[in-house]
Short mmCIF file of N, CA and C in Angstrom, two decimals:
data_model
loop_
_atom_site.label_atom_id
_atom_site.label_comp_id
_atom_site.label_asym_id
_atom_site.label_seq_id
_atom_site.Cartn_x
_atom_site.Cartn_y
_atom_site.Cartn_z
N MET U 4 5.27 13.27 -48.32
CA MET U 4 5.73 13.66 -47.14
C MET U 4 7.15 13.21 -46.96
N THR U 5 7.96 13.98 -46.22
CA THR U 5 9.14 13.53 -46.16
C THR U 5 9.45 12.67 -44.78
N PRO U 6 10.54 12.06 -44.72
CA PRO U 6 10.63 11.08 -43.49
C PRO U 6 10.70 11.96 -42.32
N ARG U 7 11.57 13.17 -42.41
CA ARG U 7 11.39 14.08 -41.23
C ARG U 7 10.09 14.42 -40.65
N LEU U 8 9.15 14.70 -41.55
CA LEU U 8 7.69 15.10 -41.09
C LEU U 8 6.93 13.85 -40.53
N VAL U 9 7.22 12.69 -41.13
CA VAL U 9 6.64 11.64 -40.53
C VAL U 9 6.97 11.28 -39.08
N LEU U 10 8.44 11.45 -38.93
CA LEU U 10 9.06 11.06 -37.71
C LEU U 10 8.55 12.11 -36.79
N ALA U 11 8.21 13.35 -37.01
CA ALA U 11 7.92 14.49 -36.06
C ALA U 11 6.46 14.14 -35.90
N GLY U 12 5.65 13.63 -36.56
CA GLY U 12 4.17 13.40 -36.24
C GLY U 12 4.15 12.18 -35.53
N LEU U 13 5.03 11.37 -35.42
CA LEU U 13 5.05 10.03 -34.63
C LEU U 13 5.36 10.34 -33.22
N ALA U 14 6.39 11.40 -33.13
CA ALA U 14 6.81 11.50 -31.70
C ALA U 14 5.80 11.76 -30.63
N PRO U 15 4.82 12.47 -30.65
CA PRO U 15 3.87 12.65 -29.45
C PRO U 15 3.31 11.16 -29.38
N LEU U 16 3.10 10.42 -30.36
CA LEU U 16 2.55 8.95 -30.00
C LEU U 16 3.53 8.06 -29.37
N VAL U 17 4.75 8.20 -29.73
CA VAL U 17 5.86 7.61 -29.04
C VAL U 17 5.75 7.86 -27.65
N ALA U 18 6.01 9.22 -27.37
CA ALA U 18 6.05 9.65 -26.10
C ALA U 18 4.89 9.19 -25.26
N LEU U 19 3.77 9.08 -25.65
CA LEU U 19 2.60 8.79 -24.86
C LEU U 19 2.67 7.12 -24.60
N SER U 20 3.14 6.43 -25.58
CA SER U 20 3.26 4.83 -25.28
C SER U 20 4.48 4.76 -24.47
N ALA U 21 5.40 5.65 -24.18
CA ALA U 21 6.59 5.44 -23.53
C ALA U 21 6.30 5.49 -22.08
N SER U 22 5.01 6.23 -21.63
CA SER U 22 4.57 6.37 -20.19
C SER U 22 4.04 5.09 -19.70
N PRO U 23 4.67 4.51 -18.82
CA PRO U 23 4.33 3.23 -18.20
C PRO U 23 2.91 3.29 -17.63
N LEU U 24 2.44 4.32 -16.94
CA LEU U 24 1.19 4.30 -16.39
C LEU U 24 0.23 5.37 -16.77
N ALA U 25 -0.78 5.18 -17.16
CA ALA U 25 -1.88 6.33 -17.61
C ALA U 25 -2.32 6.72 -16.42
N ALA U 26 -2.55 8.18 -16.70
CA ALA U 26 -2.97 8.99 -15.24
C ALA U 26 -4.47 8.43 -15.11
N LYS U 27 -4.63 7.77 -13.88
CA LYS U 27 -5.63 7.01 -13.65
C LYS U 27 -5.66 6.87 -11.87
N THR U 28 -6.82 6.79 -11.28
CA THR U 28 -6.86 6.35 -9.88
C THR U 28 -7.54 5.03 -9.58
N TYR U 29 -6.47 4.05 -9.24
CA TYR U 29 -6.87 2.82 -8.90
C TYR U 29 -7.47 2.50 -7.45
N THR U 30 -8.43 1.60 -7.40
CA THR U 30 -8.86 1.31 -6.08
C THR U 30 -8.68 -0.20 -5.91
N PHE U 31 -8.28 -0.47 -4.47
CA PHE U 31 -7.85 -1.83 -4.21
C PHE U 31 -8.58 -2.04 -2.91
N ARG U 32 -8.87 -3.29 -2.71
CA ARG U 32 -9.52 -3.78 -1.42
C ARG U 32 -8.86 -4.96 -0.84
N ALA U 33 -8.69 -5.07 0.60
CA ALA U 33 -8.23 -6.12 1.15
C ALA U 33 -8.98 -6.70 2.26
N VAL U 34 -9.25 -8.11 2.86
CA VAL U 34 -10.06 -8.41 3.88
C VAL U 34 -8.67 -8.79 4.68
N LEU U 35 -8.81 -8.22 5.77
CA LEU U 35 -7.60 -8.75 6.96
C LEU U 35 -7.78 -9.55 7.94
N GLY U 36 -7.03 -10.58 8.08
CA GLY U 36 -7.12 -11.54 9.12
C GLY U 36 -5.62 -12.08 9.61
N GLY U 37 -5.80 -13.12 10.34
CA GLY U 37 -4.45 -13.65 10.80
C GLY U 37 -4.31 -15.26 10.19
N THR U 38 -4.98 -15.43 9.44
CA THR U 38 -5.06 -16.96 8.79
C THR U 38 -4.42 -17.19 7.52
N ALA U 39 -3.68 -16.21 6.91
CA ALA U 39 -2.84 -16.25 5.66
C ALA U 39 -1.79 -15.65 5.73
N GLY U 40 -0.60 -15.97 4.94
CA GLY U 40 0.57 -15.51 4.82
C GLY U 40 0.42 -14.06 4.46
N PRO U 41 1.27 -13.20 5.00
CA PRO U 41 2.46 -13.57 5.81
C PRO U 41 2.47 -13.50 7.33
N THR U 42 0.82 -13.20 7.72
CA THR U 42 0.55 -13.39 9.02
C THR U 42 -0.21 -14.53 9.51
N LEU U 43 0.32 -15.88 9.63
CA LEU U 43 -0.27 -16.97 10.23
C LEU U 43 -0.25 -16.86 11.72
N THR U 44 -1.19 -16.01 12.25
CA THR U 44 -0.98 -16.00 13.89
C THR U 44 -2.27 -16.56 14.43
N ASN U 45 -3.30 -16.69 13.69
CA ASN U 45 -4.67 -17.19 14.19
C ASN U 45 -5.35 -16.12 15.12
N SER U 46 -4.85 -14.80 14.86
CA SER U 46 -5.44 -13.82 15.56
C SER U 46 -6.88 -13.69 15.15
N PRO U 47 -7.89 -13.55 16.26
CA PRO U 47 -9.16 -13.18 16.07
C PRO U 47 -9.72 -11.77 15.39
N ALA U 48 -8.48 -11.00 15.35
CA ALA U 48 -8.82 -9.61 14.90
C ALA U 48 -8.92 -9.81 13.57
N GLY U 49 -9.61 -8.71 12.92
CA GLY U 49 -9.87 -8.74 11.55
C GLY U 49 -10.22 -7.21 10.88
N GLY U 50 -10.49 -7.22 9.91
CA GLY U 50 -10.84 -5.77 9.19
C GLY U 50 -11.03 -5.83 7.71
N ARG U 51 -11.03 -4.68 7.18
CA ARG U 51 -11.04 -4.32 5.81
C ARG U 51 -10.36 -3.04 5.36
N ALA U 52 -9.53 -3.19 4.37
CA ALA U 52 -8.86 -1.95 4.04
C ALA U 52 -9.00 -1.73 2.62
N THR U 53 -8.98 -0.39 2.25
CA THR U 53 -8.89 0.29 0.99
C THR U 53 -7.66 1.19 0.68
N VAL U 54 -7.13 0.57 -0.30
CA VAL U 54 -5.92 1.21 -0.93
C VAL U 54 -6.18 1.87 -2.09
N ARG U 55 -6.04 3.44 -2.46
CA ARG U 55 -6.10 4.10 -3.51
C ARG U 55 -4.87 4.57 -3.94
N VAL U 56 -4.62 4.48 -5.42
CA VAL U 56 -3.35 5.09 -5.94
C VAL U 56 -3.65 5.95 -7.05
N ASP U 57 -3.24 7.29 -7.12
CA ASP U 57 -3.26 8.26 -8.05
C ASP U 57 -2.07 8.26 -8.64
N THR U 58 -2.01 7.81 -10.10
CA THR U 58 -0.82 7.60 -10.85
C THR U 58 -0.45 8.95 -11.45
N SER U 59 -1.33 9.99 -11.35
CA SER U 59 -0.83 11.40 -11.89
C SER U 59 0.09 11.96 -10.82
N SER U 60 -0.58 12.12 -9.43
CA SER U 60 0.22 12.59 -8.57
C SER U 60 1.19 11.81 -7.72
N ARG U 61 0.94 10.61 -8.28
CA ARG U 61 1.98 9.45 -7.44
C ARG U 61 1.80 9.55 -5.84
N ARG U 62 0.49 9.66 -5.61
CA ARG U 62 0.15 9.78 -4.02
C ARG U 62 -0.85 8.18 -3.92
N VAL U 63 -0.94 7.86 -2.43
CA VAL U 63 -1.31 6.77 -2.03
C VAL U 63 -2.15 6.97 -0.82
N SER U 64 -3.32 6.54 -0.87
CA SER U 64 -4.14 6.73 0.39
C SER U 64 -4.50 5.18 0.88
N ILE U 65 -4.48 5.04 2.35
CA ILE U 65 -4.87 3.70 2.74
C ILE U 65 -5.87 4.04 3.95
N GLU U 66 -6.92 3.32 3.77
CA GLU U 66 -8.12 3.39 4.69
C GLU U 66 -8.31 2.16 5.36
N ALA U 67 -8.66 1.92 6.53
CA ALA U 67 -8.93 0.43 7.18
C ALA U 67 -9.98 0.73 8.35
N ASP U 68 -10.63 -0.30 8.53
CA ASP U 68 -11.36 -0.35 9.60
C ASP U 68 -11.13 -1.60 10.24
N VAL U 69 -10.48 -1.83 11.41
CA VAL U 69 -9.94 -2.91 12.14
C VAL U 69 -10.65 -3.22 13.30
N SER U 70 -10.97 -4.37 13.65
CA SER U 70 -11.46 -4.92 14.81
C SER U 70 -10.63 -5.92 15.69
N GLY U 71 -10.55 -5.70 16.94
CA GLY U 71 -9.92 -6.70 17.75
C GLY U 71 -8.61 -6.11 17.89
N ILE U 72 -8.12 -4.96 17.35
CA ILE U 72 -6.81 -4.35 18.07
C ILE U 72 -7.09 -3.03 18.28
N ALA U 73 -6.75 -2.51 19.52
CA ALA U 73 -6.75 -1.09 19.87
C ALA U 73 -5.64 -0.32 19.64
N PRO U 74 -5.52 0.84 19.21
CA PRO U 74 -4.50 1.64 19.12
C PRO U 74 -3.21 1.50 20.06
N ASP U 75 -3.59 1.36 21.20
CA ASP U 75 -2.42 1.12 22.17
C ASP U 75 -1.75 -0.22 21.96
N GLN U 76 -2.24 -1.07 21.15
CA GLN U 76 -1.77 -2.47 20.93
C GLN U 76 -0.85 -2.35 19.82
N LEU U 77 -0.79 -1.40 18.92
CA LEU U 77 -0.08 -1.26 17.69
C LEU U 77 1.54 -1.29 18.23
N SER U 78 2.40 -1.77 17.32
CA SER U 78 3.54 -1.86 17.53
C SER U 78 4.36 -0.49 17.97
N LYS U 79 4.92 -0.49 18.81
CA LYS U 79 5.67 0.85 19.16
C LYS U 79 6.77 1.15 18.43
N ALA U 80 7.38 -0.12 17.86
CA ALA U 80 8.52 0.09 17.09
C ALA U 80 8.40 0.58 15.66
N TRP U 81 7.08 0.12 15.23
CA TRP U 81 6.54 0.54 13.79
C TRP U 81 6.22 2.03 13.94
N ILE U 82 5.61 2.27 15.08
CA ILE U 82 5.10 3.65 15.39
C ILE U 82 6.23 4.59 15.22
N ALA U 83 7.32 4.23 15.79
CA ALA U 83 8.49 5.09 15.74
C ALA U 83 9.18 5.25 14.18
N LYS U 84 8.89 4.20 13.40
CA LYS U 84 9.33 4.39 11.84
C LYS U 84 8.57 5.26 11.27
N PRO U 85 9.15 5.95 10.22
CA PRO U 85 8.35 6.86 9.67
C PRO U 85 7.13 6.50 8.75
N ILE U 86 7.13 5.15 8.36
CA ILE U 86 5.94 4.79 7.83
C ILE U 86 4.76 4.09 8.62
N GLY U 87 4.96 3.94 9.84
CA GLY U 87 3.94 3.74 10.97
C GLY U 87 3.49 2.05 10.78
N PRO U 88 2.52 1.83 11.75
CA PRO U 88 2.17 0.28 11.94
C PRO U 88 1.18 -0.38 10.84
N VAL U 89 0.82 0.34 9.92
CA VAL U 89 -0.08 -0.20 9.00
C VAL U 89 0.79 -0.22 7.82
N THR U 90 1.19 -1.15 6.97
CA THR U 90 2.17 -1.14 5.92
C THR U 90 1.63 -1.78 4.69
N LEU U 91 2.07 -1.41 3.60
CA LEU U 91 1.87 -2.17 2.29
C LEU U 91 3.22 -2.89 2.05
N ASN U 92 3.14 -4.10 2.10
CA ASN U 92 4.12 -5.06 2.02
C ASN U 92 4.37 -5.62 0.49
N ASP U 93 5.37 -5.77 -0.16
CA ASP U 93 5.61 -6.38 -1.34
C ASP U 93 5.98 -7.87 -1.06
N CYS U 94 5.05 -8.86 -1.38
CA CYS U 94 5.40 -10.27 -0.95
C CYS U 94 5.45 -10.85 -2.24
N ARG U 95 6.71 -11.30 -2.55
CA ARG U 95 6.94 -11.98 -3.83
C ARG U 95 6.80 -13.77 -3.51
N GLY U 96 6.80 -13.89 -2.23
CA GLY U 96 6.53 -15.30 -1.78
C GLY U 96 6.12 -15.37 -0.42
N PRO U 97 5.68 -16.56 -0.01
CA PRO U 97 5.32 -16.64 1.44
C PRO U 97 6.06 -16.11 2.60
N ASP U 98 7.43 -16.36 2.41
CA ASP U 98 8.49 -15.79 3.51
C ASP U 98 9.22 -14.47 2.84
N ASP U 99 8.93 -14.08 1.72
CA ASP U 99 9.53 -13.06 0.95
C ASP U 99 8.89 -11.76 0.99
N CYS U 100 8.82 -11.00 1.83
CA CYS U 100 8.00 -9.93 1.80
C CYS U 100 8.79 -8.65 2.32
N ASP U 101 8.69 -7.48 1.81
CA ASP U 101 9.37 -6.32 2.09
C ASP U 101 8.36 -5.18 2.40
N ALA U 102 8.26 -4.47 3.58
CA ALA U 102 7.64 -3.23 3.82
C ALA U 102 7.88 -2.12 2.72
N ALA U 103 6.88 -1.66 1.99
CA ALA U 103 7.24 -0.57 1.11
C ALA U 103 6.92 0.94 1.63
N ILE U 104 5.49 1.03 2.10
CA ILE U 104 5.17 2.12 2.41
C ILE U 104 4.11 1.94 3.52
N GLY U 105 3.60 2.94 4.12
CA GLY U 105 2.59 2.70 5.18
C GLY U 105 2.16 4.04 5.63
N ALA U 106 1.08 3.80 6.62
CA ALA U 106 0.42 4.99 7.06
C ALA U 106 1.01 5.44 8.55
N PRO U 107 1.89 6.58 8.48
CA PRO U 107 2.43 7.04 9.71
C PRO U 107 1.40 7.02 10.73
N SER U 108 2.09 6.90 11.93
CA SER U 108 1.01 6.90 13.13
C SER U 108 0.88 8.62 13.48
N GLY U 109 -0.27 8.81 14.26
CA GLY U 109 -0.92 10.12 14.39
C GLY U 109 -2.33 10.19 14.16
N ALA U 110 -2.75 11.52 13.78
CA ALA U 110 -4.19 11.75 13.74
C ALA U 110 -5.02 10.83 12.64
N SER U 111 -4.19 10.28 11.68
CA SER U 111 -5.04 9.33 10.88
C SER U 111 -5.61 8.06 11.56
N TYR U 112 -5.12 7.99 12.75
CA TYR U 112 -5.56 6.63 13.34
C TYR U 112 -6.70 7.09 14.57
N ARG U 113 -7.90 6.52 14.58
CA ARG U 113 -8.83 6.99 15.27
C ARG U 113 -9.32 5.61 16.16
N ALA U 114 -9.30 5.53 17.58
CA ALA U 114 -9.86 4.53 18.12
C ALA U 114 -11.32 4.26 18.08
N THR U 115 -11.87 3.29 17.90
CA THR U 115 -13.39 2.76 17.78
C THR U 115 -13.68 2.00 18.94
N ARG U 116 -14.90 1.75 19.19
CA ARG U 116 -15.26 0.82 20.10
C ARG U 116 -14.45 -0.59 20.19
N GLY U 117 -14.38 -1.25 19.11
CA GLY U 117 -13.68 -2.62 19.06
C GLY U 117 -12.27 -2.67 18.36
N GLY U 118 -11.83 -1.50 18.26
CA GLY U 118 -10.58 -1.52 17.34
C GLY U 118 -10.15 -0.04 16.98
N PHE U 119 -9.74 0.22 15.66
CA PHE U 119 -9.40 1.37 15.10
C PHE U 119 -9.73 1.59 13.73
N GLN U 120 -9.77 2.83 13.40
CA GLN U 120 -10.01 3.18 11.91
C GLN U 120 -8.78 3.93 11.62
N LEU U 121 -8.50 3.75 10.29
CA LEU U 121 -7.34 4.61 9.71
C LEU U 121 -7.85 5.30 8.34
N ALA U 122 -7.39 6.42 8.31
CA ALA U 122 -7.69 7.23 7.10
C ALA U 122 -6.46 8.10 6.77
N ALA U 123 -5.43 7.42 6.26
CA ALA U 123 -4.22 8.02 5.68
C ALA U 123 -4.22 8.36 4.09
N ARG U 124 -4.62 9.80 4.17
CA ARG U 124 -4.71 10.11 2.64
C ARG U 124 -3.62 10.97 1.99
N ASN U 125 -3.47 10.77 0.70
CA ASN U 125 -2.43 11.42 -0.28
C ASN U 125 -1.01 11.28 0.48
N LEU U 126 -0.60 10.07 0.74
CA LEU U 126 0.76 9.91 1.28
C LEU U 126 1.58 9.88 -0.12
N ASP U 127 2.75 10.80 -0.06
CA ASP U 127 3.86 10.79 -0.95
C ASP U 127 4.61 9.86 -1.02
N PHE U 128 4.21 8.69 -2.23
CA PHE U 128 5.06 7.67 -2.45
C PHE U 128 6.64 7.78 -2.44
N ALA U 129 7.24 8.79 -3.12
CA ALA U 129 8.79 8.92 -3.01
C ALA U 129 9.20 8.90 -1.60
N ALA U 130 8.46 10.06 -0.82
CA ALA U 130 9.13 10.05 0.23
C ALA U 130 8.92 8.82 1.53
N GLN U 131 7.69 8.19 1.23
CA GLN U 131 7.57 6.85 2.14
C GLN U 131 8.75 5.99 1.62
N VAL U 132 9.07 5.64 0.34
CA VAL U 132 9.81 4.70 0.04
C VAL U 132 11.17 5.31 0.37
N LYS U 133 11.63 6.33 0.23
CA LYS U 133 12.93 6.91 0.64
C LYS U 133 13.10 6.63 2.30
N ALA U 134 12.17 7.06 2.93
CA ALA U 134 12.09 6.82 4.40
C ALA U 134 12.42 5.43 4.89
N MET U 135 11.90 4.36 4.16
CA MET U 135 12.00 2.98 4.46
C MET U 135 13.43 2.48 3.78
N ASN U 136 13.74 3.13 2.57
CA ASN U 136 15.03 2.47 2.04
C ASN U 136 14.30 1.35 1.18
N ALA U 137 13.03 1.20 0.69
CA ALA U 137 12.39 0.16 0.04
C ALA U 137 12.79 0.23 -1.33
N PRO U 138 12.91 -1.23 -1.83
CA PRO U 138 13.53 -1.29 -3.29
C PRO U 138 12.22 -1.11 -4.30
N LEU U 139 11.06 -0.96 -3.98
CA LEU U 139 9.99 -0.89 -4.67
C LEU U 139 9.88 0.61 -5.42
N ASP U 140 9.68 0.63 -6.93
CA ASP U 140 9.38 1.79 -7.41
C ASP U 140 7.89 1.91 -7.54
N PHE U 141 7.44 2.92 -8.19
CA PHE U 141 5.97 3.43 -8.07
C PHE U 141 5.20 2.37 -9.14
N GLU U 142 5.81 2.22 -10.33
CA GLU U 142 5.40 1.19 -11.36
C GLU U 142 5.23 -0.05 -10.61
N GLY U 143 6.26 -0.56 -9.81
CA GLY U 143 6.23 -1.66 -9.07
C GLY U 143 5.17 -1.96 -8.23
N LEU U 144 4.76 -0.84 -7.32
CA LEU U 144 3.61 -0.70 -6.38
C LEU U 144 2.40 -0.89 -7.05
N VAL U 145 2.07 -0.30 -8.35
CA VAL U 145 0.92 -0.45 -9.00
C VAL U 145 0.65 -1.90 -9.63
N ASN U 146 1.68 -2.23 -10.28
CA ASN U 146 1.56 -3.67 -10.62
C ASN U 146 1.47 -4.77 -9.77
N GLY U 147 2.09 -4.50 -8.40
CA GLY U 147 2.04 -5.47 -7.55
C GLY U 147 0.57 -5.32 -6.86
N LEU U 148 -0.07 -4.23 -6.75
CA LEU U 148 -1.39 -4.16 -6.39
C LEU U 148 -2.29 -4.68 -7.25
N ARG U 149 -2.11 -4.75 -8.69
CA ARG U 149 -3.02 -5.05 -9.57
C ARG U 149 -2.98 -6.76 -9.69
N ALA U 150 -1.49 -7.35 -9.23
CA ALA U 150 -1.46 -8.72 -9.28
C ALA U 150 -1.80 -9.44 -8.12
N GLY U 151 -2.19 -8.43 -7.02
CA GLY U 151 -2.53 -9.08 -5.67
C GLY U 151 -1.14 -9.57 -4.84
N ARG U 152 0.05 -8.99 -5.17
CA ARG U 152 1.08 -9.12 -4.63
C ARG U 152 1.28 -8.37 -3.32
N ILE U 153 0.80 -7.21 -3.39
CA ILE U 153 0.82 -6.14 -2.38
C ILE U 153 -0.21 -6.50 -1.27
N VAL U 154 0.51 -6.70 0.04
CA VAL U 154 -0.32 -7.04 1.33
C VAL U 154 -0.33 -5.96 2.19
N VAL U 155 -1.50 -5.51 2.76
CA VAL U 155 -1.63 -4.68 3.76
C VAL U 155 -1.51 -5.52 5.16
N VAL U 156 -0.59 -4.89 5.93
CA VAL U 156 -0.02 -5.61 7.25
C VAL U 156 -0.38 -4.48 8.39
N VAL U 157 -0.93 -5.21 9.64
CA VAL U 157 -1.20 -4.49 10.79
C VAL U 157 -0.14 -4.98 11.84
N HIS U 158 1.02 -4.12 12.26
CA HIS U 158 1.93 -4.64 13.08
C HIS U 158 1.53 -4.28 14.41
N THR U 159 1.57 -5.22 15.22
CA THR U 159 1.14 -5.04 16.89
C THR U 159 2.35 -5.29 17.82
N GLU U 160 2.13 -4.94 19.14
CA GLU U 160 3.23 -5.35 19.97
C GLU U 160 3.40 -6.80 20.03
N ARG U 161 2.21 -7.54 20.03
CA ARG U 161 2.21 -9.01 20.21
C ARG U 161 2.72 -9.47 18.90
N PHE U 162 2.54 -9.17 17.69
CA PHE U 162 3.12 -9.79 16.60
C PHE U 162 3.87 -8.36 15.88
N ALA U 163 5.11 -8.32 15.99
CA ALA U 163 5.88 -7.08 15.43
C ALA U 163 5.87 -7.34 13.81
N ASP U 164 5.92 -8.59 13.32
CA ASP U 164 5.95 -8.80 12.00
C ASP U 164 4.58 -8.72 11.23
N GLY U 165 3.50 -8.71 11.99
CA GLY U 165 2.21 -8.38 11.67
C GLY U 165 1.33 -9.44 12.22
N GLU U 166 0.18 -8.93 12.80
CA GLU U 166 -0.88 -9.76 13.33
C GLU U 166 -1.78 -10.16 12.40
N ILE U 167 -2.39 -9.11 11.62
CA ILE U 167 -3.28 -9.51 10.41
C ILE U 167 -2.94 -9.08 9.23
N SER U 168 -3.27 -9.43 8.19
CA SER U 168 -2.90 -8.94 6.89
C SER U 168 -4.06 -9.32 5.86
N GLY U 169 -3.93 -8.80 4.60
CA GLY U 169 -4.88 -9.19 3.70
C GLY U 169 -4.34 -8.73 2.26
N ARG U 170 -4.45 -9.73 1.26
CA ARG U 170 -3.90 -9.38 -0.18
C ARG U 170 -4.70 -8.33 -0.99
N THR U 171 -4.24 -7.52 -1.66
CA THR U 171 -5.16 -6.65 -2.34
C THR U 171 -5.81 -7.18 -3.54
N ARG U 172 -6.94 -6.66 -3.73
CA ARG U 172 -7.72 -7.07 -5.19
C ARG U 172 -8.19 -5.87 -5.64
N GLU U 173 -8.06 -5.62 -6.80
CA GLU U 173 -8.56 -4.50 -7.70
C GLU U 173 -10.24 -4.32 -7.71
N ASP U 174 -10.57 -3.22 -7.43
CA ASP U 174 -12.02 -3.04 -7.32
C ASP U 174 -12.54 -3.08 -8.90
#
C-alpha cells in the first residue's frame, strides 16, 4: 500500500476526531434557590430547570417551573433584552459570571398559581450569543454545562442580577 493510499484512508478518521462534539442531545437539571452563588438573596422563591442542548443543530431548550416569583415580578430591564429574564450564565468564580443566552420574554412564559413556567425550546445559540455579545462559544457552553459551571439565573425587579439560581448537573 502506498503512503498516499494510507493517508487517504485515514482522512475520514482524522475529520471525525477533529469534531469537538459528537452529535448528541445532552440534558442538564438545576435546582433553583436564593442561597447559593451567584444569587445570595435568601429569597424564599425556588424551582427546577431543565436545559437541553442539541449538538447537531446547535439549539438549546430551557424549561423551568418556578414558585414564589410571578411573571410581573420578572426584571423589565432583562425582558427588554433579546435574551429575556431567565438566563444561562457562565460562572468561572463566585463573582465572575457572564450571561450567555436566555429565554426571550413572550409566549414561552406562563403564569401558574404560585409563580410561572417557562418552555423556551430550540433557541438558536448563535443568535442568542450575538444578541448579547457574549464571549462563550458553543463548545464552551456544552463543556461548561457538563462541568457544572453554567448557572440558570432568574432576574427580577427586586434582584436585577438574579433572585434565584442553580448550577446545572448532567442527567
